[in-house]
Short mmCIF file of C-alpha atoms in Angstrom, two decimals:
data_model
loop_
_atom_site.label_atom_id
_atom_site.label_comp_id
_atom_site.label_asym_id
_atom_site.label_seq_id
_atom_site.Cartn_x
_atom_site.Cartn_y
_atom_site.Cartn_z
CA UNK R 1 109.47 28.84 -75.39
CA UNK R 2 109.33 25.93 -77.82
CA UNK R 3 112.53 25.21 -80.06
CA UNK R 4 113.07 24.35 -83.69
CA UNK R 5 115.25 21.64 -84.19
CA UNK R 6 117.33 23.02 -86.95
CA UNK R 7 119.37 25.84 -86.55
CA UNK R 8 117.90 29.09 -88.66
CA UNK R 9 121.03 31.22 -88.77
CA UNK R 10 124.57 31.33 -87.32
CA UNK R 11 126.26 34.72 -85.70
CA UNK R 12 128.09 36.59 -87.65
CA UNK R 13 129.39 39.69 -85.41
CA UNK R 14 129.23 40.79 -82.19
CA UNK R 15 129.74 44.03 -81.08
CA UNK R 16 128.81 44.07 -77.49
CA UNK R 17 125.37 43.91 -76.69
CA UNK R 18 124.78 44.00 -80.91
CA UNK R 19 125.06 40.72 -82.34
CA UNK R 20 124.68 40.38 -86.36
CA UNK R 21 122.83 36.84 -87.75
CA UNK R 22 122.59 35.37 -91.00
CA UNK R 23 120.05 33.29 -91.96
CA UNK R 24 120.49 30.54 -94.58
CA UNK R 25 116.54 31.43 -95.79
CA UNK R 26 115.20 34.75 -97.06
CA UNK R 27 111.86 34.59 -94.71
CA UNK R 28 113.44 36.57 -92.15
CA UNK R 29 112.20 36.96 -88.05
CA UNK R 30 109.81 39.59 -87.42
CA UNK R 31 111.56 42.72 -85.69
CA UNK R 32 111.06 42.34 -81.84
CA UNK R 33 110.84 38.81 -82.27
CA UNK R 34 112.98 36.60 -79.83
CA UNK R 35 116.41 34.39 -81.15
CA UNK R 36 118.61 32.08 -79.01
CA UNK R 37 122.10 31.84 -79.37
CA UNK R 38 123.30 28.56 -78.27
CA UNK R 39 127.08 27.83 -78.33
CA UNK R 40 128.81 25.50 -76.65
CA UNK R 41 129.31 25.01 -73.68
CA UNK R 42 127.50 27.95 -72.25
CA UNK R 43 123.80 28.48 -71.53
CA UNK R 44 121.39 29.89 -74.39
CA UNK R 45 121.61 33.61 -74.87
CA UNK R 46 118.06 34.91 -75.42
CA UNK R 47 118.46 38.52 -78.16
CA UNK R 48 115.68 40.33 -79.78
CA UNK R 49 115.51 41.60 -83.17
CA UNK R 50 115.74 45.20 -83.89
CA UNK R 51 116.43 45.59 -87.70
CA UNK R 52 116.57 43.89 -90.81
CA UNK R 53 120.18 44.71 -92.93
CA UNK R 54 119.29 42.83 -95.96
CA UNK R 55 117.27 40.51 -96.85
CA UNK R 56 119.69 37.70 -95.28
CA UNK R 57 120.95 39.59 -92.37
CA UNK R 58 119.42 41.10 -88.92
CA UNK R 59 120.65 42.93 -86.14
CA UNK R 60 119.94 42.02 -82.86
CA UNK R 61 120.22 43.39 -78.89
CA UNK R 62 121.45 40.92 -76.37
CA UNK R 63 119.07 40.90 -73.25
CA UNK R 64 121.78 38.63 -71.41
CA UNK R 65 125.71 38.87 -71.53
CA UNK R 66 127.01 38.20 -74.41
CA UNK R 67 130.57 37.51 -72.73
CA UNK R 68 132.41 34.58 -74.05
CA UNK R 69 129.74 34.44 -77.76
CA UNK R 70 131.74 33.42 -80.46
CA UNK R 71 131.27 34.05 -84.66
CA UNK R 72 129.41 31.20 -85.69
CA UNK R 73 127.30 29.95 -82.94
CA UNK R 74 124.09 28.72 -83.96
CA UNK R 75 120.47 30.46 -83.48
CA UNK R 76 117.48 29.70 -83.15
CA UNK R 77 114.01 31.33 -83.49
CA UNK R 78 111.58 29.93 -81.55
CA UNK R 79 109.14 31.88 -83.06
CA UNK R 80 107.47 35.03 -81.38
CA UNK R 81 108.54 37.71 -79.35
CA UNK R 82 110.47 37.41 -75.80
CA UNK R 83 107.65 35.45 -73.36
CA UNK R 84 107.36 36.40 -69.88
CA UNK R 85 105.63 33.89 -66.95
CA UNK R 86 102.10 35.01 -65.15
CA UNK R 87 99.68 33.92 -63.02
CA UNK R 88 99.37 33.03 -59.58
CA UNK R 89 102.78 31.02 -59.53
CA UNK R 90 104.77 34.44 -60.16
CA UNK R 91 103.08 36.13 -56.58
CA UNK R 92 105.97 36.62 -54.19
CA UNK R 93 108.61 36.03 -56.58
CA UNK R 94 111.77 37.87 -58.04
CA UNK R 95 111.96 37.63 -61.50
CA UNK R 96 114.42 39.20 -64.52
CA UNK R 97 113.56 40.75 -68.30
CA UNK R 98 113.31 36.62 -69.52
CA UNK R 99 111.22 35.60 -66.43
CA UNK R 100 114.16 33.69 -64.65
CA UNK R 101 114.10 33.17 -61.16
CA UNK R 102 116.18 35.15 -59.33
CA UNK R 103 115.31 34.35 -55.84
CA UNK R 104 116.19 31.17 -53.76
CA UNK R 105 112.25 29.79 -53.55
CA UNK R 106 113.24 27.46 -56.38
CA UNK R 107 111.93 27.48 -60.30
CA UNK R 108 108.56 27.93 -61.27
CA UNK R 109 106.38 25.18 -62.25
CA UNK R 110 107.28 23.71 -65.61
CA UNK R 111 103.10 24.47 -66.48
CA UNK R 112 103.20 28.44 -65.59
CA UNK R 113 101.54 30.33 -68.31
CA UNK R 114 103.16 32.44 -70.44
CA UNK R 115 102.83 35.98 -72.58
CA UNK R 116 104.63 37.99 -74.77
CA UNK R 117 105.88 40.73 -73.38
CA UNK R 118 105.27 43.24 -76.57
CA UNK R 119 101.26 43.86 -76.93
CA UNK R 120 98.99 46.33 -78.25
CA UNK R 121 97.34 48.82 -75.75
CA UNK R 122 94.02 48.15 -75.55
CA UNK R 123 91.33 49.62 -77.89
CA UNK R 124 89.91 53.36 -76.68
CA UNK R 125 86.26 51.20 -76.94
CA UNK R 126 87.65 48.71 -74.72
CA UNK R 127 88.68 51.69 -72.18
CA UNK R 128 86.89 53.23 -69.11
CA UNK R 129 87.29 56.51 -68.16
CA UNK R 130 90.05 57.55 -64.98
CA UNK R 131 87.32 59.23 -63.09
CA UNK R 132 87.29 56.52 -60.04
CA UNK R 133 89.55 57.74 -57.56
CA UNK R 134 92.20 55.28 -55.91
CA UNK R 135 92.27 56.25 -52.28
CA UNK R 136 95.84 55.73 -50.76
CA UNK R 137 95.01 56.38 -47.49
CA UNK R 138 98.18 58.92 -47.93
CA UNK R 139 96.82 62.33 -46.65
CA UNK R 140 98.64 64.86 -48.81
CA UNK R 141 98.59 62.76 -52.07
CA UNK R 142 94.63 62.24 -51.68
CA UNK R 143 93.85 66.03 -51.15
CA UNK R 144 96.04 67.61 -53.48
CA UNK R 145 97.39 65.16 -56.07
CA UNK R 146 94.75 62.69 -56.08
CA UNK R 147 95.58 59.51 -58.21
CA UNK R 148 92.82 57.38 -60.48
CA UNK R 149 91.98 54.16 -60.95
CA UNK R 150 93.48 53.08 -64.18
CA UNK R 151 95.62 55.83 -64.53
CA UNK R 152 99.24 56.98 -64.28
CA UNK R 153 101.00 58.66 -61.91
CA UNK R 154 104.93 59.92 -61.45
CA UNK R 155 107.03 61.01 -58.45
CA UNK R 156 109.70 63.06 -59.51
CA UNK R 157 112.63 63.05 -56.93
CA UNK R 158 116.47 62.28 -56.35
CA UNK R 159 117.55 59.97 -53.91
CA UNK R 160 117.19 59.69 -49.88
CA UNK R 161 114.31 61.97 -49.95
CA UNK R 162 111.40 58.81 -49.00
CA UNK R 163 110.64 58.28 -52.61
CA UNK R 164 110.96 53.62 -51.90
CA UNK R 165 108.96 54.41 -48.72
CA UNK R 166 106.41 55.72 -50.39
CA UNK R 167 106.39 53.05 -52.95
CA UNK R 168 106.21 50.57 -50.64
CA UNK R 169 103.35 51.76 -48.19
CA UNK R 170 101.54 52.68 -51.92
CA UNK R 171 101.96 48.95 -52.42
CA UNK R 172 100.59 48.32 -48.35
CA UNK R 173 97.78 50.50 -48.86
CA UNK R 174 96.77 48.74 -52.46
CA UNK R 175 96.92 44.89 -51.07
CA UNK R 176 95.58 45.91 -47.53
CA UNK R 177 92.34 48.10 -49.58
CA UNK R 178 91.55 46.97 -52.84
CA UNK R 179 92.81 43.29 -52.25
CA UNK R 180 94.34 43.06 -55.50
CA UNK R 181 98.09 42.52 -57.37
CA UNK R 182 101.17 44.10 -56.89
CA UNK R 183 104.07 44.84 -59.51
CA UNK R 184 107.11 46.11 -58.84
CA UNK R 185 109.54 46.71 -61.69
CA UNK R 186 113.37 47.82 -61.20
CA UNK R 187 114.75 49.45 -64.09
CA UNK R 188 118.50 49.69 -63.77
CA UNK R 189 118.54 49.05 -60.02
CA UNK R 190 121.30 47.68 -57.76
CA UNK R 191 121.16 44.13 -56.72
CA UNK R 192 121.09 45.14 -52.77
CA UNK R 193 117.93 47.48 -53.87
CA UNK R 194 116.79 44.27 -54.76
CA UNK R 195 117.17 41.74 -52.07
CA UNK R 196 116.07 45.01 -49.65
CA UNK R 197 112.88 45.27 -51.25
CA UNK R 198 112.78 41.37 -51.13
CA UNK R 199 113.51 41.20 -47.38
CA UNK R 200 111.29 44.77 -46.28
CA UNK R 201 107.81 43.01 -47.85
CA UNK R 202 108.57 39.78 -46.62
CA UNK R 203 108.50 41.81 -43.04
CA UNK R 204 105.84 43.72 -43.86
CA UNK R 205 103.30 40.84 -44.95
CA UNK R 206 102.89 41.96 -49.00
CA UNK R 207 105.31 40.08 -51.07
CA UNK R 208 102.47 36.69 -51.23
CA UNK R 209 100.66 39.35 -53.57
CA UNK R 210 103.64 41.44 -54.69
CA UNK R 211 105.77 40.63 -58.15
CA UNK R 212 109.33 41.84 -58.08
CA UNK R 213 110.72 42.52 -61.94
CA UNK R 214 114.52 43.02 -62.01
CA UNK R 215 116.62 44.28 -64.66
CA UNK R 216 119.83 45.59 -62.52
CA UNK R 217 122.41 48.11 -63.54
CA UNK R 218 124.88 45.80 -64.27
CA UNK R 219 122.77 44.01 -67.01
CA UNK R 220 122.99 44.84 -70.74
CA UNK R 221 120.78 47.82 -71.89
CA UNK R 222 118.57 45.43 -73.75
CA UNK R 223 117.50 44.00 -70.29
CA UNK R 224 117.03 47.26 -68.62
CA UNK R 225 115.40 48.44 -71.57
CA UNK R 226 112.67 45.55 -71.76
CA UNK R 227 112.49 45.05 -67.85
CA UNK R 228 109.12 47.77 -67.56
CA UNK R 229 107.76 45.46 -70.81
CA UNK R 230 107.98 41.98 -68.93
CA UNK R 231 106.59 43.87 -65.50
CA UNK R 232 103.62 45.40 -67.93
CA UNK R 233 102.88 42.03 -69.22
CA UNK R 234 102.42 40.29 -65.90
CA UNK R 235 100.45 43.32 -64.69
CA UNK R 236 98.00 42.90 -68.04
CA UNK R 237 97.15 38.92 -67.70
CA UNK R 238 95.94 39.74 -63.75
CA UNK R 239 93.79 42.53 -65.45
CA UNK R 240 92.73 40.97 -68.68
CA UNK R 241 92.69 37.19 -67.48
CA UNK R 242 91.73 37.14 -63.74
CA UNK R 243 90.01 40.53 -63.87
CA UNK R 244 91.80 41.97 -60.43
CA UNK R 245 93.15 45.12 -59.48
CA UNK R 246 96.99 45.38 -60.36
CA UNK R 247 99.43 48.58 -58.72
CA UNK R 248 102.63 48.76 -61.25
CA UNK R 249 105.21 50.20 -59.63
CA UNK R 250 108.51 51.59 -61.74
CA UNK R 251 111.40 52.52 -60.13
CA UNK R 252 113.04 54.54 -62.38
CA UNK R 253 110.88 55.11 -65.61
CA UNK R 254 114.08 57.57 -66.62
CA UNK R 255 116.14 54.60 -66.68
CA UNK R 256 113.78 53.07 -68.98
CA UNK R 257 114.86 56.35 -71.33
CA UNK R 258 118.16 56.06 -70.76
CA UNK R 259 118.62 52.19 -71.13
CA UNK R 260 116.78 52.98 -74.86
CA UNK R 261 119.45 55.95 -75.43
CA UNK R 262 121.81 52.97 -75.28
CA UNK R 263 120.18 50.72 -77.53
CA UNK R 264 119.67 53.64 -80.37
CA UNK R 265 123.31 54.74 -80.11
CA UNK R 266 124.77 50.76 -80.36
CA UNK R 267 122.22 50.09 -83.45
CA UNK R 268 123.68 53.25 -84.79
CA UNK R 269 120.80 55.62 -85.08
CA UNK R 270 121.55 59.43 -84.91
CA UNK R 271 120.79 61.08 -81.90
CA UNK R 272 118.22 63.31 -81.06
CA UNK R 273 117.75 66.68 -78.88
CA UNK R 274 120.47 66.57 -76.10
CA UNK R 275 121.32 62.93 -77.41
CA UNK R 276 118.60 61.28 -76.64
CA UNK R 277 117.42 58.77 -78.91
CA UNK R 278 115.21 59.46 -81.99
CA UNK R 279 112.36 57.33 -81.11
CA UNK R 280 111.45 58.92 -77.30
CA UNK R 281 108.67 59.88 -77.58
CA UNK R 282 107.60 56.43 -79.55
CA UNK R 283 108.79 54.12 -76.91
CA UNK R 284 107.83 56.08 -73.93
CA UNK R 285 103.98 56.22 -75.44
CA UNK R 286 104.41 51.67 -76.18
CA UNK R 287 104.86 51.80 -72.63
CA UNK R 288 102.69 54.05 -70.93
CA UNK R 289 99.38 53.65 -73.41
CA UNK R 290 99.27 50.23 -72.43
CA UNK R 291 98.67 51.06 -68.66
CA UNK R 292 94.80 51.53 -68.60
CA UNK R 293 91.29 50.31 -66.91
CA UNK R 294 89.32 47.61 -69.11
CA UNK R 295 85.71 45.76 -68.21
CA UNK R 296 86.41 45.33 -64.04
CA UNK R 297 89.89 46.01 -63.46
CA UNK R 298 92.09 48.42 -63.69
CA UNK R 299 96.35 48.52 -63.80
CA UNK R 300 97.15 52.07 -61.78
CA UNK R 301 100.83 53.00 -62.33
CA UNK R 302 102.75 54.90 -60.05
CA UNK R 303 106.27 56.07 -61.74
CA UNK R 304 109.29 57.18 -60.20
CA UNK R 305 111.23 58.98 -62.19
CA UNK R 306 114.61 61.33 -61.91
CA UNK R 307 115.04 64.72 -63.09
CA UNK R 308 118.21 64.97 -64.19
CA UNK R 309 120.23 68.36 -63.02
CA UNK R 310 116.83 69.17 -61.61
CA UNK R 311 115.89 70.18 -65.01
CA UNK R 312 112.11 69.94 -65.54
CA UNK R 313 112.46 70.97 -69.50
CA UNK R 314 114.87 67.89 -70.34
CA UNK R 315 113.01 66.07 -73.06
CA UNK R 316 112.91 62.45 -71.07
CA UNK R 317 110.92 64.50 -68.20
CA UNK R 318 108.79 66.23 -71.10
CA UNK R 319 107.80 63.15 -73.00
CA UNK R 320 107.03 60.77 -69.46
CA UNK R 321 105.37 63.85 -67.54
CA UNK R 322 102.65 64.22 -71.23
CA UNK R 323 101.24 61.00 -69.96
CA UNK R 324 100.68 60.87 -66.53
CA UNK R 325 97.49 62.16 -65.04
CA UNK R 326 99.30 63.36 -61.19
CA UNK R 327 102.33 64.59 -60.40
CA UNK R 328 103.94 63.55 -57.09
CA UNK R 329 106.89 65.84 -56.72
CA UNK R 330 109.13 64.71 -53.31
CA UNK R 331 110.87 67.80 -51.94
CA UNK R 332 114.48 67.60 -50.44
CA UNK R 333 114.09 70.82 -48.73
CA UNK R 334 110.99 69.44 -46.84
CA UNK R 335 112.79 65.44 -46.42
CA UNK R 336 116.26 67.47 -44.47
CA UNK R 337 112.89 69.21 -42.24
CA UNK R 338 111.34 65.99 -41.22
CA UNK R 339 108.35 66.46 -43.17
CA UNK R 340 107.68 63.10 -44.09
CA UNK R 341 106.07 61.80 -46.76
CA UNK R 342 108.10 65.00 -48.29
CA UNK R 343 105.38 65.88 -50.89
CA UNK R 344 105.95 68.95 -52.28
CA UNK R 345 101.98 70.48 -51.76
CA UNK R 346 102.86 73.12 -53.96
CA UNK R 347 104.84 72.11 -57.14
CA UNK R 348 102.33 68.34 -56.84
CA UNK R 349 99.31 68.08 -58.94
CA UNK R 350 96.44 66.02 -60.33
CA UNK R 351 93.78 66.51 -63.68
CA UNK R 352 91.71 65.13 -61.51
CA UNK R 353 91.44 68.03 -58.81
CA UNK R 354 88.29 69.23 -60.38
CA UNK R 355 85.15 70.35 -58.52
CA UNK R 356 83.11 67.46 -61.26
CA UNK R 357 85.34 64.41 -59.73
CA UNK R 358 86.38 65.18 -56.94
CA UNK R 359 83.75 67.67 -55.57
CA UNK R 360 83.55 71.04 -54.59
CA UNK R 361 84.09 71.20 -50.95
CA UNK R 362 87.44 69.09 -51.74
CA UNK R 363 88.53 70.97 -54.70
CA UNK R 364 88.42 74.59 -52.42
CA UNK R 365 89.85 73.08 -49.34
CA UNK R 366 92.69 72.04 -51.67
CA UNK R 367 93.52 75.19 -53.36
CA UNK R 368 93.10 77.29 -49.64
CA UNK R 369 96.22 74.38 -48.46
CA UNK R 370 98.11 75.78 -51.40
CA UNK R 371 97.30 79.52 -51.03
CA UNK R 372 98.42 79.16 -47.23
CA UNK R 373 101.80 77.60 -47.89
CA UNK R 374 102.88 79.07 -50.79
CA UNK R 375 101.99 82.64 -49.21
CA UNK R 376 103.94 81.15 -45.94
CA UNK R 377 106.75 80.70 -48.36
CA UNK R 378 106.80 84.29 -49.65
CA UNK R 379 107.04 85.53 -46.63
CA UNK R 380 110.07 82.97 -45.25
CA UNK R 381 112.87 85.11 -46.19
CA UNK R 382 111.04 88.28 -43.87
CA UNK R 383 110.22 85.96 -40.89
CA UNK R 384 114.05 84.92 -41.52
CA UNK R 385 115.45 88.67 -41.43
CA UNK R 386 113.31 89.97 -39.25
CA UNK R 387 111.26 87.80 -37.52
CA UNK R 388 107.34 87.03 -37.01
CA UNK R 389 106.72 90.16 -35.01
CA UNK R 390 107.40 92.18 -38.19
CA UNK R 391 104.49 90.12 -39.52
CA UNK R 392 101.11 92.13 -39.82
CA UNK R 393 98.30 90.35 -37.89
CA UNK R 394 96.69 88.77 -41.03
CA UNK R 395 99.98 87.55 -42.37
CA UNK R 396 101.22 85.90 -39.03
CA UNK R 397 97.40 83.85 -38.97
CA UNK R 398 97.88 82.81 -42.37
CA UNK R 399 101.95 81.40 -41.40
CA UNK R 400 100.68 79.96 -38.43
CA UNK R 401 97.91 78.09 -40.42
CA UNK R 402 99.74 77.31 -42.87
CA UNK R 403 102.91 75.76 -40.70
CA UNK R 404 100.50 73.67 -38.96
CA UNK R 405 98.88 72.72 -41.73
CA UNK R 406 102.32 71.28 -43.07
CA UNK R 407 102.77 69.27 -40.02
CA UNK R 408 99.29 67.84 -40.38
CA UNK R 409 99.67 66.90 -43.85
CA UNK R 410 102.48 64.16 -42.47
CA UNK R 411 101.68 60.96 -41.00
CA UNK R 412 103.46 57.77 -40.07
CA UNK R 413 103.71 54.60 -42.59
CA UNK R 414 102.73 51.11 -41.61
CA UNK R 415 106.19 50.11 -43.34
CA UNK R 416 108.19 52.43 -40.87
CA UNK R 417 106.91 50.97 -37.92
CA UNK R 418 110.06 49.32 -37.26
CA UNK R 419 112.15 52.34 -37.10
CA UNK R 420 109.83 54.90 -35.95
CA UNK R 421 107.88 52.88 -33.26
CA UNK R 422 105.09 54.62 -34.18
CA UNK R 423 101.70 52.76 -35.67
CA UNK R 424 101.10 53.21 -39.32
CA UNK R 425 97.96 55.37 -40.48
CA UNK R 426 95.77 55.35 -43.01
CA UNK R 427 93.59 58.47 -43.23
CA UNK R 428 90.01 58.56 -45.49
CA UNK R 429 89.84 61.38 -47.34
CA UNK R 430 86.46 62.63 -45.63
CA UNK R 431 88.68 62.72 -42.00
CA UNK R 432 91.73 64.68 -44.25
CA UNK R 433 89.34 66.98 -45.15
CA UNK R 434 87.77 68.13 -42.03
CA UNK R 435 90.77 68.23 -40.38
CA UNK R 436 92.11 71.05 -43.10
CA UNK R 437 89.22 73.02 -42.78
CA UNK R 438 89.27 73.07 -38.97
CA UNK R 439 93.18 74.42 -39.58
CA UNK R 440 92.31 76.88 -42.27
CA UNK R 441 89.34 78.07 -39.49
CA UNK R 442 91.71 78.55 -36.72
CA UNK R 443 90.48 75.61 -34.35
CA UNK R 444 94.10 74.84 -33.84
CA UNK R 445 95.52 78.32 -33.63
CA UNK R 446 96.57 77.58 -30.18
CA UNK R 447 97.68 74.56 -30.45
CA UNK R 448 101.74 73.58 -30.11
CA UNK R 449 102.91 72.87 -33.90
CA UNK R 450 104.20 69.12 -32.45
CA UNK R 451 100.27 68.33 -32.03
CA UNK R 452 99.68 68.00 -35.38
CA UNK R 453 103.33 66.09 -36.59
CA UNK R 454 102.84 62.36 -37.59
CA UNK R 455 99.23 62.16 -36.41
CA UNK R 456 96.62 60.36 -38.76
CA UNK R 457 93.10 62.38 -38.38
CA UNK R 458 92.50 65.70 -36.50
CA UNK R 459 91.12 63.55 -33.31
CA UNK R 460 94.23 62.39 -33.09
CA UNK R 461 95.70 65.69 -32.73
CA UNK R 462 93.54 66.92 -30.75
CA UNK R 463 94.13 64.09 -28.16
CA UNK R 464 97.72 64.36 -28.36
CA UNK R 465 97.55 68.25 -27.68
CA UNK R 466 94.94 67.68 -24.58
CA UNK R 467 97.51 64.88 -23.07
CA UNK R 468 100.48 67.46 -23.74
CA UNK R 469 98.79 70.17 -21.41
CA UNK R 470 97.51 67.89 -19.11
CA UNK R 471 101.41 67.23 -18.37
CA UNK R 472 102.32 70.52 -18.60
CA UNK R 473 99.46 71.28 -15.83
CA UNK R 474 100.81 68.21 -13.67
CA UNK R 475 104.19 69.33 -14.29
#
């Protein structure tokens, strides 16, 4: 950022993370528009303008402490919104809302590009359609919550049920497929989240294409509140600028909403339904319309985001789950059975499971998974009373099926390797496929249920079911 020389206003309260300036001119900044404090002896606090009192006055929220800011200090306005560094020199670095290093590889070079981290989403002309299908290599999100190119998708789920697993082999399978950009951004996270996401891609071989994009719990809600913004804008100049394939991934887009609940309620605003702020639906939309495919590249999002009180009508779930285009939902009930990734098959789902995308021979396999397991579940509280022999003969096929068809549907990551000792796989949709319809057919009726657990294709199975009975025979 380039500074005036004079000083355009001086502090005149502080309230927290609200800080009131006067300015000695009537042209006042531009609302979003970036201010630095500077008092002495203490570093330069960057705040961003969020409304205009009078025609001398504006009130602003502190993205950095404002511990220790006295009445009076000068500010500056270096004219423009809050900039965030991009390009190449940001790969494999952990950055925070004002693009400071927070990693001990040293500063960036004094030359990195920069962009503001408030911009328009890009013209509907400008736009291509989300009918491109990113293949994750991830068996049950490809076949029944498939995600697209360009477009948004949100895993809703609490915590310790594999939901940063599943980030981080989406961010294995992007690099490792599509050779393109990675951006992680943690809204409200702890530090040790942090330095563990830091350490696991440094092991795993991703973080020389991977952006980390901080703004931790213990920051002031301005900086967990424009943390997603600065991760968008890095994500847009690979897209726009060096026309490659960027995966953004947010960890927790409901912090995003609740960080903004702050901001409203220490600016003063009146509340909204069950106290959220008044403009949800407003800031949710800045962020989410800007993720889209332009010209060659696309950004794809992939959004975590927390149901609070597992309540799916809360309006921050309503207003974030409008834009997405999947729905990933992670199961606890399925995580405390080993069923790993813990996709729930049943409550997950995708626009884009139509027979004109995706195809017809996908779209039916798909909805005979669902029928199976759901009908399975109906029927859980009999076979738990009474058994499977109560079970008519149609009924115990279709439980059978439909438990083997759950075990199928998991598969080991490449980023548990470590822990698991068992090789990563990534399964094409065509194998996923085949191997449900061979299930749904019977072909593996009388197979043992541990045949088909943490396998990649049905071959796979299949060989691991042979070698079983082979011991058995030897045995």
């Amino acid at each position: 950022m380039s500074r005036e020389t004079d000083a355009a206003g001086r502090v005149v309260a502080i309230r927290g993370a609200v800080v009131d300036i006067a300015f000695t001119q009537d042209s006042l900044p531009p609302i979003n528009d970036a201010l630095e404090i500077r008092d002495t002896g203490r570093r330069a606090v960057l705040v961003e303008v969020q409304a205009h009192l009078d025609s001398r006055r504006v009130r602003a929220i502190a993205l950095q402490a404002t511990n220790g800011l006295r009445r009076g200090a000068e500010v500056f306005h270096p004219g423009g919104p809050v900039t965030a560094p991009v390009g190449d020199a940001v790969l494999g670095r952990l950055l925070d809302v004002t693009g400071t290093v927070g990693d001990k590889a040293g500063p960036l070079p004094a030359d990195t590009p920069r962009r503001p981290i408030h911009a328009p989403p890009p013209p509907l002309r400008a736009q291509n359609g989300t009918s491109e299908i990113f293949h994750t290599g991830i068996k049950v999100i490809d076949l029944l919550a498939p995600l697209a190119q360009g477009g948004k998708a949100a895993m809703f789920g609490g915590a310790g049920v594999g939901k940063t697993v599943l980030v981080m082999e989406l961010i294995h399978a992007m690099v490792a497929r599509y050779e393109g950009i990675s951006v992680f951004s943690g809204v409200g996270e702890r530090s040790r989240e942090g330095h563990e996401m830091l350490a696991d891609m440094t092991d795993a071989g991703v973080l020389d294409r991977t952006v980390l994009v901080y703004g931790q719990m213990n920051e002031p809600p301005g900086a967990r509140w424009r943390v997603p913004m600065t991760a968008l804008a890095i994500a847009e100049h690979f897209r726009d600028a060096e026309h490659r394939n960027v995966l953004l991934l947010m960890d927790n887009v409901f912090r995003f909403v609740q960080a903004g609940s702050e901001v409203s309620g220490l600016l003063g605003r009146m509340a909204s339904r069950v106290g959220y702020q008044p403009t949800l639906a407003t800031e949710v939309a800045e962020l989410q319309e800007r993720i889209a495919a332009t010209g060659s590249a696309a950004i794809t999002a992939i959004e975590a985001v927390y149901v609070p009180a597992d309540d799916f009508t809360d309006p921050a779930v309503t207003t974030i789950a409008s834009h997405v285009d999947s729905t990933v939902v992670l199961s606890r009930a399925m995580a405390a059975d080993g069923m790993y990734p813990a996709v729930d098959p049943i409550a997950s789902s995708s626009i884009l499971l139509d027979p004109l995308i995706m195809g017809e021979d996908h779209v039916t396999v798909a909805n005979q998974v669902r029928r199976a397991i759901e009908h399975y579940r109906e029927l859980q509280d009999v076979i738990s009373l009474l058994g499977m022999e109560e079970l008519g003969r149609e009924d115990r096929h279709i439980v059978e099926r439909a438990r083997r068809l759950q075990r199928f549907l998991t598969q080991p990551f490449a980023v548990t390797e470590a822990f698991t000792g068992l090789p990563g796989r990534s399964v094409a949709l065509e194998d996923t496929i085949a191997g449900c319809k061979a299930i749904l057919a019977g072909e593996a009726d009388d197979w043992d249920e541990s045949s088909l657990y943490m396998v990649g294709n049905l071959d796979e199975a299949r060989a691991k079911e042979e070698a079983a009975r082979k011991a058995q025979d030897a045995a």
